[in-house]
Coordinates of N, CA and C (backbone and C1' of nucleotides) in Angstrom, one line a residue:
Chain A
M1 N -20.6 -81.0 15.8 CA -21.6 -80.4 16.6 C -21.7 -78.9 16.2
G2 N -22.8 -78.5 15.6 CA -23.0 -77.1 15.2 C -22.3 -76.8 13.8
S3 N -21.7 -77.8 13.3 CA -21.0 -77.6 12.0 C -22.0 -77.7 10.8
I4 N -21.8 -76.8 9.9 CA -22.6 -76.8 8.7 C -21.7 -76.9 7.4
G5 N -22.1 -77.8 6.5 CA -21.4 -77.9 5.3 C -20.1 -78.7 5.4
P6 N -19.4 -78.8 4.3 CA -18.2 -79.7 4.3 C -17.0 -78.9 4.9
A7 N -16.0 -79.7 5.4 CA -14.8 -79.1 6.0 C -13.9 -78.7 4.9
V8 N -13.3 -77.6 5.0 CA -12.4 -77.1 4.0 C -11.0 -76.8 4.6
K9 N -10.0 -77.4 4.2 CA -8.6 -77.1 4.7 C -8.2 -75.7 4.3
L10 N -7.8 -74.9 5.2 CA -7.4 -73.5 4.9 C -6.2 -73.5 3.9
P11 N -6.3 -72.8 2.8 CA -5.2 -72.7 1.8 C -4.1 -71.8 2.3
R12 N -3.0 -71.9 1.6 CA -1.9 -71.0 1.9 C -2.3 -69.5 1.8
S13 N -3.1 -69.2 0.9 CA -3.5 -67.8 0.7 C -4.1 -67.2 2.0
F14 N -4.8 -68.1 2.8 CA -5.3 -67.6 4.1 C -4.2 -67.1 5.0
Y15 N -3.1 -67.8 5.1 CA -2.0 -67.4 6.0 C -1.2 -66.2 5.4
E16 N -1.3 -65.9 4.2 CA -0.6 -64.8 3.6 C -1.2 -63.5 3.9
Q17 N -2.4 -63.5 4.5 CA -3.0 -62.2 4.9 C -2.3 -61.5 6.1
A18 N -2.8 -60.3 6.4 CA -2.2 -59.6 7.5 C -2.4 -60.5 8.8
T19 N -1.3 -60.4 9.6 CA -1.3 -61.3 10.8 C -2.4 -61.1 11.8
L20 N -2.8 -59.9 12.0 CA -3.9 -59.7 12.9 C -5.2 -60.3 12.4
K21 N -5.4 -60.2 11.1 CA -6.6 -60.8 10.5 C -6.6 -62.3 10.6
V22 N -5.4 -62.9 10.3 CA -5.3 -64.4 10.5 C -5.5 -64.8 11.9
A23 N -5.0 -64.0 12.9 CA -5.2 -64.4 14.3 C -6.6 -64.4 14.6
R24 N -7.3 -63.4 14.1 CA -8.8 -63.2 14.4 C -9.6 -64.3 13.7
Q25 N -9.2 -64.6 12.5 CA -10.0 -65.5 11.7 C -9.7 -67.0 12.0
L26 N -8.6 -67.3 12.7 CA -8.4 -68.7 13.1 C -9.3 -69.1 14.2
L27 N -9.9 -68.1 14.9 CA -10.8 -68.5 16.0 C -12.1 -69.2 15.4
G28 N -12.5 -70.3 16.0 CA -13.6 -71.0 15.5 C -13.2 -72.0 14.4
K29 N -12.0 -72.0 14.0 CA -11.5 -73.1 13.0 C -11.0 -74.3 13.8
Y30 N -10.7 -75.4 13.1 CA -10.4 -76.6 13.7 C -8.9 -77.0 13.4
L31 N -8.1 -77.2 14.4 CA -6.8 -77.7 14.2 C -6.8 -79.2 14.2
V32 N -6.3 -79.8 13.1 CA -6.4 -81.2 12.9 C -4.9 -81.8 13.0
R33 N -4.7 -82.8 13.8 CA -3.4 -83.4 13.9 C -3.5 -84.9 13.7
K34 N -2.8 -85.5 12.7 CA -2.8 -86.9 12.5 C -1.4 -87.4 12.8
H35 N -1.3 -88.3 13.7 CA 0.0 -88.8 14.2 C -0.2 -90.3 14.4
G36 N 0.6 -91.1 13.7 CA 0.4 -92.6 13.8 C -1.0 -92.9 13.4
R37 N -1.7 -93.7 14.2 CA -3.1 -94.0 13.9 C -4.1 -93.1 14.6
G38 N -3.5 -92.1 15.3 CA -4.4 -91.3 16.1 C -4.7 -90.0 15.5
V39 N -6.0 -89.6 15.5 CA -6.4 -88.3 15.0 C -6.9 -87.5 16.2
T40 N -6.4 -86.3 16.4 CA -6.9 -85.4 17.4 C -7.3 -84.1 16.8
V41 N -8.4 -83.5 17.2 CA -8.9 -82.2 16.6 C -9.4 -81.3 17.8
G42 N -9.0 -80.1 17.6 CA -9.5 -79.1 18.6 C -10.0 -77.8 17.9
R43 N -11.0 -77.2 18.4 CA -11.5 -75.9 17.9 C -10.6 -74.8 18.5
I44 N -10.1 -73.9 17.7 CA -9.2 -72.9 18.2 C -10.1 -71.8 18.8
V45 N -9.7 -71.5 20.1 CA -10.5 -70.5 20.9 C -9.6 -69.3 21.4
E46 N -8.3 -69.4 21.1 CA -7.5 -68.3 21.6 C -6.2 -68.3 20.7
T47 N -5.8 -67.1 20.3 CA -4.6 -66.9 19.5 C -3.9 -65.6 19.9
E48 N -2.6 -65.5 19.5 CA -1.9 -64.2 19.7 C -1.1 -64.0 18.4
A49 N -0.9 -62.7 18.1 CA -0.2 -62.3 16.9 C 1.2 -61.8 17.3
Y50 N 2.2 -62.2 16.6 CA 3.6 -61.7 16.8 C 4.1 -61.2 15.4
I51 N 4.4 -59.9 15.3 CA 4.5 -59.2 14.0 C 5.8 -58.4 13.8
G52 N 6.7 -59.0 13.1 CA 7.8 -58.2 12.5 C 9.0 -58.0 13.5
T53 N 10.0 -57.4 13.0 CA 11.2 -57.3 13.8 C 11.1 -56.1 14.9
R54 N 10.2 -55.2 14.7 CA 10.1 -54.1 15.7 C 9.3 -54.6 16.9
D55 N 8.4 -55.5 16.8 CA 7.6 -56.1 17.9 C 8.6 -56.8 18.9
Q56 N 8.9 -56.1 20.0 CA 9.9 -56.7 20.9 C 9.4 -58.0 21.6
A57 N 8.2 -58.3 21.5 CA 7.7 -59.6 22.0 C 7.9 -60.7 21.0
C58 N 8.2 -60.4 19.8 CA 8.4 -61.3 18.7 C 9.8 -61.9 18.7
H59 N 10.0 -63.2 18.6 CA 11.3 -63.7 18.6 C 12.2 -63.1 17.5
A60 N 11.6 -62.7 16.4 CA 12.3 -62.2 15.3 C 12.9 -60.8 15.5
S61 N 12.5 -60.2 16.7 CA 13.0 -58.9 17.0 C 14.5 -59.0 17.3
R62 N 14.9 -60.2 17.6 CA 16.4 -60.4 17.9 C 17.2 -60.7 16.7
G63 N 16.5 -60.7 15.5 CA 17.1 -60.9 14.3 C 16.8 -62.2 13.6
R64 N 17.4 -62.4 12.5 CA 17.2 -63.6 11.7 C 18.3 -64.7 12.2
T65 N 17.8 -65.6 13.0 CA 18.8 -66.6 13.5 C 18.2 -68.0 13.1
R66 N 19.0 -69.0 13.6 CA 18.5 -70.4 13.3 C 17.1 -70.6 13.8
R67 N 16.9 -70.1 15.0 CA 15.6 -70.4 15.6 C 14.5 -69.6 14.8
T68 N 14.7 -68.4 14.5 CA 13.6 -67.6 13.9 C 13.5 -67.7 12.4
E69 N 14.4 -68.5 11.8 CA 14.5 -68.6 10.3 C 13.1 -69.0 9.7
V70 N 12.4 -69.9 10.4 CA 11.1 -70.4 9.9 C 10.1 -69.2 9.7
M71 N 10.2 -68.3 10.7 CA 9.3 -67.1 10.6 C 9.5 -66.2 9.4
F72 N 10.7 -66.3 8.9 CA 11.0 -65.5 7.7 C 10.6 -66.2 6.4
G73 N 10.2 -67.4 6.6 CA 9.8 -68.2 5.4 C 8.4 -68.0 4.9
A74 N 7.9 -69.0 4.2 CA 6.6 -68.9 3.6 C 5.5 -69.0 4.6
A75 N 4.4 -68.3 4.3 CA 3.2 -68.4 5.1 C 2.7 -69.8 5.1
G76 N 1.9 -70.2 6.1 CA 1.3 -71.5 6.1 C 2.3 -72.6 6.5
T77 N 3.4 -72.3 7.2 CA 4.2 -73.3 7.8 C 4.2 -73.2 9.3
A78 N 4.6 -74.3 9.9 CA 4.5 -74.3 11.4 C 5.8 -73.8 12.0
Y79 N 5.7 -72.9 13.0 CA 6.9 -72.5 13.8 C 6.7 -73.1 15.1
V80 N 7.5 -74.1 15.5 CA 7.4 -74.8 16.8 C 8.7 -74.7 17.5
Y81 N 8.6 -74.2 18.7 CA 9.8 -74.1 19.5 C 9.6 -74.7 20.9
L82 N 10.7 -75.0 21.6 CA 10.6 -75.5 23.0 C 10.8 -74.3 23.9
I83 N 9.9 -74.2 24.9 CA 9.9 -73.1 25.9 C 10.1 -73.7 27.3
Y84 N 11.0 -73.0 28.0 CA 11.3 -73.4 29.4 C 11.8 -74.8 29.5
G85 N 12.3 -75.4 28.5 CA 12.9 -76.7 28.5 C 11.8 -77.8 28.6
F86 N 10.6 -77.5 28.7 CA 9.5 -78.5 28.9 C 8.5 -78.6 27.9
Y87 N 8.0 -77.4 27.4 CA 6.8 -77.4 26.6 C 7.1 -76.8 25.2
H88 N 6.2 -77.1 24.3 CA 6.3 -76.6 23.0 C 5.2 -75.6 22.7
C89 N 5.5 -74.7 21.8 CA 4.5 -73.8 21.3 C 4.3 -73.9 19.8
L90 N 3.1 -73.8 19.4 CA 2.8 -73.9 17.9 C 2.3 -72.6 17.4
N91 N 3.0 -72.2 16.3 CA 2.6 -70.9 15.6 C 2.4 -71.3 14.1
A92 N 1.5 -70.5 13.5 CA 1.3 -70.5 12.0 C 2.0 -69.3 11.5
V93 N 3.0 -69.5 10.6 CA 3.7 -68.4 10.0 C 2.7 -67.7 9.0
T94 N 2.8 -66.3 9.0 CA 1.9 -65.5 8.2 C 2.7 -64.6 7.3
E95 N 2.0 -63.9 6.4 CA 2.5 -62.8 5.5 C 3.5 -63.3 4.6
R96 N 4.3 -62.3 4.0 CA 5.1 -62.7 2.9 C 6.5 -63.2 3.3
V97 N 7.2 -63.8 2.4 CA 8.5 -64.3 2.7 C 9.4 -63.1 3.0
D98 N 10.3 -63.3 4.0 CA 11.2 -62.3 4.5 C 10.6 -61.3 5.4
Y99 N 9.3 -61.4 5.7 CA 8.6 -60.6 6.7 C 8.3 -61.6 7.8
P100 N 9.0 -61.5 9.0 CA 8.8 -62.5 10.1 C 7.5 -62.2 10.9
A101 N 6.6 -63.0 10.8 CA 5.3 -62.9 11.6 C 4.7 -64.2 11.7
A102 N 3.9 -64.4 12.8 CA 3.3 -65.7 13.1 C 2.1 -65.5 14.1
V103 N 1.2 -66.5 14.1 CA 0.1 -66.5 15.0 C 0.3 -67.7 16.0
L104 N 0.4 -67.4 17.3 CA 0.6 -68.5 18.3 C -0.8 -69.0 18.6
I105 N -1.0 -70.3 18.5 CA -2.2 -71.0 18.9 C -2.2 -71.2 20.4
R106 N -3.0 -70.5 21.1 CA -2.9 -70.6 22.6 C -3.9 -71.5 23.3
A107 N -5.0 -71.9 22.7 CA -5.9 -72.8 23.4 C -6.9 -73.4 22.4
L108 N -7.3 -74.6 22.7 CA -8.3 -75.4 21.9 C -9.4 -75.9 22.8
E109 N -10.5 -76.1 22.2 CA -11.6 -76.8 22.8 C -11.5 -78.2 22.2
P110 N -11.3 -79.3 23.0 CA -11.1 -80.6 22.5 C -12.4 -81.1 21.7
V111 N -12.2 -81.6 20.6 CA -13.3 -82.0 19.7 C -13.3 -83.5 19.3
E112 N -12.2 -84.0 18.8 CA -12.0 -85.4 18.4 C -10.8 -86.0 19.0
G113 N -10.8 -87.3 19.3 CA -9.6 -88.0 19.9 C -9.4 -87.6 21.3
I114 N -10.5 -87.3 22.0 CA -10.4 -86.9 23.4 C -9.7 -88.0 24.3
P115 N -10.0 -89.2 24.2 CA -9.3 -90.2 25.0 C -7.8 -90.2 24.8
L116 N -7.4 -90.0 23.5 CA -6.0 -89.9 23.2 C -5.4 -88.7 23.9
M117 N -6.1 -87.6 23.8 CA -5.6 -86.4 24.5 C -5.5 -86.6 26.0
R118 N -6.4 -87.2 26.5 CA -6.4 -87.5 28.0 C -5.1 -88.3 28.3
A119 N -4.9 -89.3 27.5 CA -3.7 -90.2 27.8 C -2.4 -89.4 27.6
R120 N -2.3 -88.6 26.6 CA -1.1 -87.8 26.4 C -0.9 -86.8 27.5
R121 N -2.0 -86.2 28.0 CA -1.9 -85.2 29.0 C -1.8 -85.7 30.4
G122 N -2.3 -87.0 30.6 CA -2.2 -87.5 31.9 C -3.2 -86.9 32.9
T123 N -4.3 -86.5 32.3 CA -5.4 -86.0 33.1 C -6.8 -86.3 32.5
E124 N -7.8 -86.4 33.3 CA -9.1 -86.6 32.8 C -9.9 -85.3 32.6
D125 N -9.4 -84.2 33.1 CA -10.1 -83.0 33.1 C -10.2 -82.4 31.7
L126 N -11.3 -82.4 31.1 CA -11.5 -81.9 29.8 C -11.0 -80.4 29.6
R127 N -11.2 -79.6 30.6 CA -10.9 -78.2 30.5 C -9.4 -78.0 30.6
S128 N -8.6 -79.0 31.0 CA -7.2 -78.9 31.1 C -6.4 -79.6 30.0
L129 N -7.1 -80.1 29.0 CA -6.5 -80.9 28.0 C -5.7 -80.0 27.0
A130 N -6.3 -78.8 26.6 CA -5.6 -78.0 25.6 C -5.8 -76.5 25.9
S131 N -6.0 -76.2 27.1 CA -6.2 -74.8 27.5 C -4.9 -74.0 27.8
G132 N -4.0 -74.0 26.8 CA -2.7 -73.3 27.0 C -1.8 -73.8 25.8
P133 N -0.9 -73.0 25.4 CA 0.0 -73.3 24.3 C 0.8 -74.6 24.5
G134 N 1.3 -74.8 25.7 CA 2.1 -76.0 26.0 C 1.2 -77.2 26.1
K135 N 0.0 -77.0 26.7 CA -0.9 -78.1 26.9 C -1.4 -78.7 25.5
L136 N -1.8 -77.8 24.6 CA -2.3 -78.2 23.4 C -1.3 -79.0 22.5
C137 N -0.1 -78.6 22.6 CA 1.0 -79.3 21.9 C 1.2 -80.7 22.5
Q138 N 1.1 -80.8 23.8 CA 1.2 -82.1 24.4 C 0.0 -83.0 24.0
A139 N -1.2 -82.4 24.0 CA -2.4 -83.1 23.7 C -2.5 -83.6 22.2
L140 N -1.8 -82.8 21.3 CA -1.9 -83.2 19.9 C -0.5 -83.7 19.4
A141 N 0.4 -84.1 20.3 CA 1.6 -84.6 19.9 C 2.4 -83.8 18.9
I142 N 2.5 -82.5 19.3 CA 3.3 -81.5 18.5 C 4.6 -81.2 19.2
D143 N 5.7 -81.4 18.5 CA 7.0 -81.0 19.0 C 7.9 -80.5 17.9
R144 N 9.1 -80.3 18.3 CA 10.1 -79.6 17.4 C 10.2 -80.3 16.0
S145 N 9.9 -81.6 16.0 CA 10.0 -82.3 14.7 C 9.1 -81.7 13.7
L146 N 8.1 -80.9 14.1 CA 7.1 -80.3 13.2 C 7.5 -78.8 12.9
N147 N 8.7 -78.4 13.4 CA 9.1 -77.0 13.1 C 9.4 -77.0 11.6
G148 N 8.7 -76.0 10.9 CA 8.9 -75.9 9.5 C 8.0 -76.8 8.6
A149 N 7.1 -77.5 9.3 CA 6.1 -78.4 8.6 C 5.1 -77.6 7.9
D150 N 4.6 -78.1 6.8 CA 3.6 -77.4 5.9 C 2.2 -77.6 6.6
L151 N 1.6 -76.4 6.9 CA 0.3 -76.5 7.5 C -0.8 -76.7 6.4
C152 N -0.4 -76.8 5.2 CA -1.3 -77.1 4.1 C -1.1 -78.6 3.7
G153 N -0.4 -79.3 4.5 CA -0.2 -80.8 4.2 C -1.2 -81.7 4.8
S154 N -0.8 -82.9 5.2 CA -1.8 -83.8 5.7 C -1.6 -84.3 7.1
H155 N -0.6 -83.8 7.8 CA -0.4 -84.3 9.2 C -0.9 -83.2 10.2
L156 N -0.8 -82.0 9.8 CA -1.1 -80.9 10.7 C -1.7 -79.8 9.9
Y157 N -3.0 -79.5 10.1 CA -3.6 -78.4 9.3 C -4.8 -77.8 10.0
V158 N -5.4 -76.8 9.4 CA -6.5 -76.2 10.0 C -7.7 -76.2 9.0
E159 N -8.9 -76.6 9.6 CA -10.1 -76.7 8.8 C -11.1 -75.7 9.1
D160 N -11.8 -75.2 8.1 CA -13.0 -74.5 8.3 C -14.2 -75.4 8.2
R161 N -14.9 -75.6 9.3 CA -16.0 -76.5 9.3 C -17.4 -75.8 9.2
G162 N -17.3 -74.6 8.7 CA -18.5 -73.8 8.5 C -19.2 -73.3 9.7
D163 N -18.5 -73.2 10.8 CA -19.1 -72.6 12.0 C -19.4 -71.1 11.7
P164 N -20.5 -70.6 12.3 CA -20.7 -69.2 12.2 C -19.6 -68.4 12.8
D165 N -19.4 -67.1 12.4 CA -18.3 -66.3 13.0 C -18.6 -66.2 14.5
P166 N -17.5 -66.4 15.3 CA -17.7 -66.3 16.7 C -17.6 -64.9 17.2
S167 N -18.1 -64.7 18.4 CA -18.0 -63.4 19.0 C -16.6 -63.3 19.6
I168 N -15.8 -62.2 19.3 CA -14.4 -62.2 19.6 C -14.0 -61.1 20.6
L169 N -13.2 -61.4 21.5 CA -12.6 -60.3 22.5 C -11.2 -60.2 22.2
R170 N -10.6 -59.0 22.4 CA -9.2 -58.7 22.3 C -8.6 -58.4 23.7
A171 N -7.3 -58.7 23.9 CA -6.7 -58.5 25.2 C -5.2 -58.4 24.9
P172 N -4.4 -57.8 25.9 CA -3.0 -57.8 25.8 C -2.4 -59.3 25.8
R173 N -1.3 -59.4 25.2 CA -0.7 -60.8 25.1 C -0.1 -61.2 26.5
I174 N 0.0 -62.5 26.6 CA 0.4 -63.1 27.9 C 1.9 -63.3 27.9
G175 N 2.5 -63.0 29.1 CA 3.9 -63.4 29.3 C 4.9 -62.6 28.5
V176 N 4.6 -61.4 28.2 CA 5.6 -60.6 27.4 C 5.9 -59.3 28.0
D177 N 5.9 -59.3 29.4 CA 6.2 -58.0 30.1 C 7.5 -57.4 29.8
Y178 N 8.4 -58.1 29.2 CA 9.7 -57.6 28.9 C 9.7 -56.8 27.6
A179 N 8.5 -56.8 26.9 CA 8.5 -56.2 25.5 C 8.3 -54.7 25.4
G180 N 8.6 -54.0 26.5 CA 8.5 -52.5 26.5 C 7.1 -52.1 26.0
P181 N 7.1 -51.1 25.1 CA 5.8 -50.5 24.7 C 5.0 -51.6 23.9
W182 N 5.6 -52.6 23.5 CA 4.8 -53.6 22.7 C 4.0 -54.6 23.6
K183 N 4.3 -54.6 24.9 CA 3.6 -55.5 25.8 C 2.1 -55.2 25.9
D184 N 1.8 -54.0 25.7 CA 0.4 -53.6 25.9 C -0.5 -53.7 24.6
K185 N 0.1 -54.1 23.5 CA -0.7 -54.3 22.3 C -1.7 -55.3 22.5
R186 N -2.9 -55.0 22.1 CA -4.0 -56.0 22.3 C -4.1 -57.0 21.1
W187 N -3.1 -57.8 21.1 CA -2.9 -58.7 20.0 C -3.3 -60.2 20.4
R188 N -4.0 -60.3 21.5 CA -4.5 -61.6 21.9 C -6.0 -61.6 21.5
F189 N -6.4 -62.7 20.9 CA -7.8 -62.8 20.5 C -8.4 -64.1 21.1
L190 N -9.7 -63.8 21.7 CA -10.3 -64.9 22.4 C -11.8 -65.1 21.9
M191 N -12.2 -66.3 22.0 CA -13.6 -66.6 21.7 C -14.4 -66.3 22.9
R192 N -15.3 -65.3 22.8 CA -16.1 -64.9 24.0 C -16.9 -66.1 24.6
G193 N -16.8 -66.2 25.9 CA -17.6 -67.2 26.6 C -17.0 -68.7 26.5
S194 N -15.9 -68.9 25.8 CA -15.4 -70.2 25.8 C -14.9 -70.6 27.2
S195 N -15.1 -71.9 27.6 CA -14.5 -72.3 28.9 C -13.2 -73.1 28.7
F196 N -12.6 -72.9 27.5 CA -11.4 -73.6 27.2 C -10.2 -72.7 27.0
L197 N -10.3 -71.5 27.5 CA -9.2 -70.5 27.3 C -8.1 -70.7 28.3
S198 N -6.9 -70.3 28.0 CA -5.8 -70.4 28.9 C -6.0 -69.5 30.1
R199 N -6.6 -68.4 29.9 CA -7.0 -67.5 31.0 C -8.2 -66.7 30.5
P200 N -9.0 -66.2 31.4 CA -10.2 -65.5 30.9 C -9.8 -64.1 30.5
Chain B
dC1 P -12.2 -70.5 42.5 O5' -11.1 -69.5 43.1 C5' -11.5 -68.2 43.4 C4' -10.4 -67.5 44.0 C3' -9.2 -67.2 43.0 O3' -8.8 -65.9 43.1 C1' -8.4 -68.3 45.0
dA2 P -7.8 -65.3 42.0 O5' -6.5 -65.1 42.9 C5' -6.5 -64.5 44.1 C4' -5.1 -64.3 44.6 C3' -4.1 -64.0 43.6 O3' -3.2 -63.0 44.0 C1' -3.6 -66.1 44.6
dA3 P -2.0 -62.4 43.2 O5' -0.8 -63.2 43.8 C5' -0.6 -63.3 45.2 C4' 0.6 -64.2 45.6 C3' 1.8 -64.0 44.7 O3' 2.9 -64.0 45.4 C1' 1.1 -66.3 44.7
dG4 P 4.4 -63.5 44.8 O5' 5.2 -64.9 45.0 C5' 5.1 -65.6 46.2 C4' 5.8 -66.9 46.1 C3' 7.1 -66.9 45.1 O3' 8.1 -67.6 45.7 C1' 5.6 -68.5 44.4
dA5 P 9.6 -67.5 45.2 O5' 10.0 -69.0 45.1 C5' 9.5 -69.9 46.0 C4' 9.5 -71.3 45.5 C3' 10.8 -71.5 44.6 O3' 11.4 -72.8 45.0 C1' 8.9 -72.0 43.3
dG6 P 12.9 -73.0 44.6 O5' 12.7 -74.3 43.7 C5' 11.6 -75.2 44.0 C4' 11.3 -76.0 42.7 C3' 12.6 -76.3 41.8 O3' 12.6 -77.6 41.5 C1' 10.8 -75.3 40.6
dA7 P 14.0 -78.2 40.9 O5' 13.4 -78.9 39.6 C5' 12.2 -79.6 39.6 C4' 11.7 -79.7 38.2 C3' 12.9 -79.9 37.2 O3' 12.6 -81.0 36.3 C1' 11.5 -78.1 36.5
dT8 P 13.8 -81.8 35.7 O5' 14.1 -81.0 34.4 C5' 13.1 -81.0 33.3 C4' 13.7 -80.2 32.2 C3' 15.2 -80.6 31.8 O3' 15.3 -80.7 30.4 C1' 15.0 -78.3 32.2
dC9 P 16.5 -81.6 29.9 O5' 16.9 -80.9 28.5 C5' 15.8 -80.5 27.6 C4' 16.2 -79.3 26.9 C3' 17.7 -79.2 26.5 O3' 17.8 -78.7 25.2 C1' 17.1 -77.3 27.6
dA10 P 18.3 -79.6 24.0 O5' 18.0 -78.7 22.8 C5' 16.6 -78.4 22.6 C4' 16.5 -77.0 22.0 C3' 17.6 -76.6 21.0 O3' 17.0 -75.8 20.0 C1' 17.8 -75.2 22.8
dT11 P 17.8 -75.3 18.7 O5' 18.2 -73.9 19.1 C5' 17.1 -73.0 19.5 C4' 17.7 -71.7 20.0 C3' 18.8 -71.1 19.2 O3' 18.4 -69.8 18.8 C1' 19.3 -71.0 21.5
dC12 P 19.2 -69.0 17.7 O5' 20.0 -67.9 18.6 C5' 19.2 -67.0 19.4 C4' 20.1 -66.3 20.4 C3' 21.3 -65.6 19.8 O3' 21.3 -64.3 20.3 C1' 21.9 -66.9 21.6
dT13 P 22.5 -63.2 19.8 O5' 23.3 -63.0 21.1 C5' 22.7 -62.6 22.3 C4' 23.7 -62.4 23.4 C3' 24.9 -61.6 23.0 O3' 25.3 -60.6 24.0 C1' 25.6 -63.6 23.9
Chain C
dG1 P 30.5 -70.3 33.4 O5' 29.2 -69.5 33.0 C5' 29.3 -68.0 33.1 C4' 28.1 -67.4 32.6 C3' 26.8 -67.7 33.4 O3' 26.1 -66.5 33.6 C1' 26.4 -68.2 31.2
dA2 P 24.9 -66.4 34.6 O5' 23.7 -65.9 33.7 C5' 23.9 -64.8 32.8 C4' 22.8 -64.7 31.8 C3' 21.4 -64.7 32.5 O3' 20.6 -63.7 32.1 C1' 21.5 -66.4 30.8
dT3 P 19.2 -63.3 32.8 O5' 18.2 -63.9 31.6 C5' 18.5 -63.6 30.3 C4' 17.5 -64.4 29.4 C3' 16.1 -64.6 30.0 O3' 15.2 -64.4 29.0 C1' 17.0 -66.7 29.4
dG4 P 13.9 -63.4 29.1 O5' 12.9 -64.3 30.0 C5' 11.7 -64.8 29.5 C4' 11.8 -65.4 28.2 C3' 10.6 -66.3 27.8 O3' 10.7 -66.5 26.4 C1' 12.4 -67.7 28.3
dA5 P 9.7 -65.9 25.3 O5' 8.2 -66.4 25.5 C5' 7.3 -65.7 26.4 C4' 5.8 -66.0 26.1 C3' 5.6 -67.5 25.9 O3' 4.2 -67.8 26.2 C1' 5.2 -66.5 23.8
dT6 P 3.9 -68.2 27.8 O5' 4.6 -69.6 28.0 C5' 4.2 -70.8 27.2 C4' 4.1 -72.0 28.1 C3' 2.8 -72.1 28.9 O3' 2.1 -73.2 28.6 C1' 4.7 -72.5 30.3
dC7 P 0.7 -73.6 29.2 O5' 1.0 -74.5 30.4 C5' 1.7 -75.7 30.1 C4' 2.1 -76.4 31.4 C3' 0.9 -76.6 32.4 O3' 0.7 -78.0 32.6 C1' 2.8 -75.7 33.5
dT8 P -0.5 -78.6 33.4 O5' 0.1 -78.9 34.8 C5' 1.3 -79.7 34.9 C4' 1.9 -79.7 36.3 C3' 0.8 -79.9 37.3 O3' 1.2 -81.0 38.1 C1' 2.1 -78.0 37.9
dC9 P 0.2 -81.6 39.2 O5' 0.9 -81.3 40.6 C5' 2.3 -81.3 40.6 C4' 2.8 -80.5 41.8 C3' 2.0 -80.6 43.0 O3' 2.8 -80.9 44.2 C1' 2.3 -78.3 42.5
dT10 P 2.1 -81.3 45.6 O5' 2.4 -80.0 46.5 C5' 3.8 -79.6 46.5 C4' 3.8 -78.2 47.2 C3' 3.0 -78.1 48.5 O3' 3.8 -77.6 49.5 C1' 2.4 -76.4 47.1
dT11 P 3.3 -77.7 51.1 O5' 3.1 -76.2 51.4 C5' 4.1 -75.2 51.0 C4' 3.4 -73.8 51.1 C3' 2.6 -73.6 52.4 O3' 3.1 -72.4 53.0 C1' 1.4 -73.0 50.5
dG12 P 2.7 -72.2 54.6 O5' 1.6 -71.1 54.5 C5' 1.9 -69.9 53.7 C4' 0.6 -69.1 53.5 C3' -0.3 -69.1 54.7 O3' -0.9 -67.8 54.9 C1' -1.5 -69.9 52.9
dA13 P -1.4 -67.3 56.4 O5' -2.6 -66.4 56.2 C5' -2.7 -65.4 55.4 C4' -3.8 -65.3 54.4 C3' -5.2 -65.0 55.0 O3' -5.7 -63.8 54.3 C1' -5.4 -66.8 53.4

DNA sequence: CAAGAGATCATCT
DNA sequence: GATGATCTCTTGA
């Protein structure tokens, strides 16, 4: 719907760019997940950037540990972690090796495989299927087994379907009040007018 | 509609 | 032993 031209899988070079640019440019692209015989796709409508060891909201600010190791690795890999013992969060690792940075995918507009998403989420409400980082991982069957997975592979990747550039808003990141001066950075990017955001 | 509680576990101190 | 880059449900205006 509204797509023009062929779908192009984003190459690794896309993720090697500055994290804020990647976070901005992921909006309007399509996250594709192939799992078993099911394909689910959502249009990315909300992202957040986590950048380097000085950003106190970034997990890597606590150093290079087993958990954060993936963020220090190559751009274009998935950083997936379990949060609050219940939900998973999906990030795309960005920038160069040894520089820890990533973009959190915060919300999707369901596009393909909607019945499967409804079944996985246990709700019929379209607006609740993927409007949050934990929700979208549940809807797309993304868990820690995908930590370190290649986003330029065939099970989990992002496509440019030729949509026109969206109108974008910036806001402070969610849930990082502990991050001192870094909590006010406007590193959250939203597609203006989308009704599938985690919050307006 | 807003606010609060509770759920549950991998990771790190 | 403490702590979350969350979500859902309940309560009460």
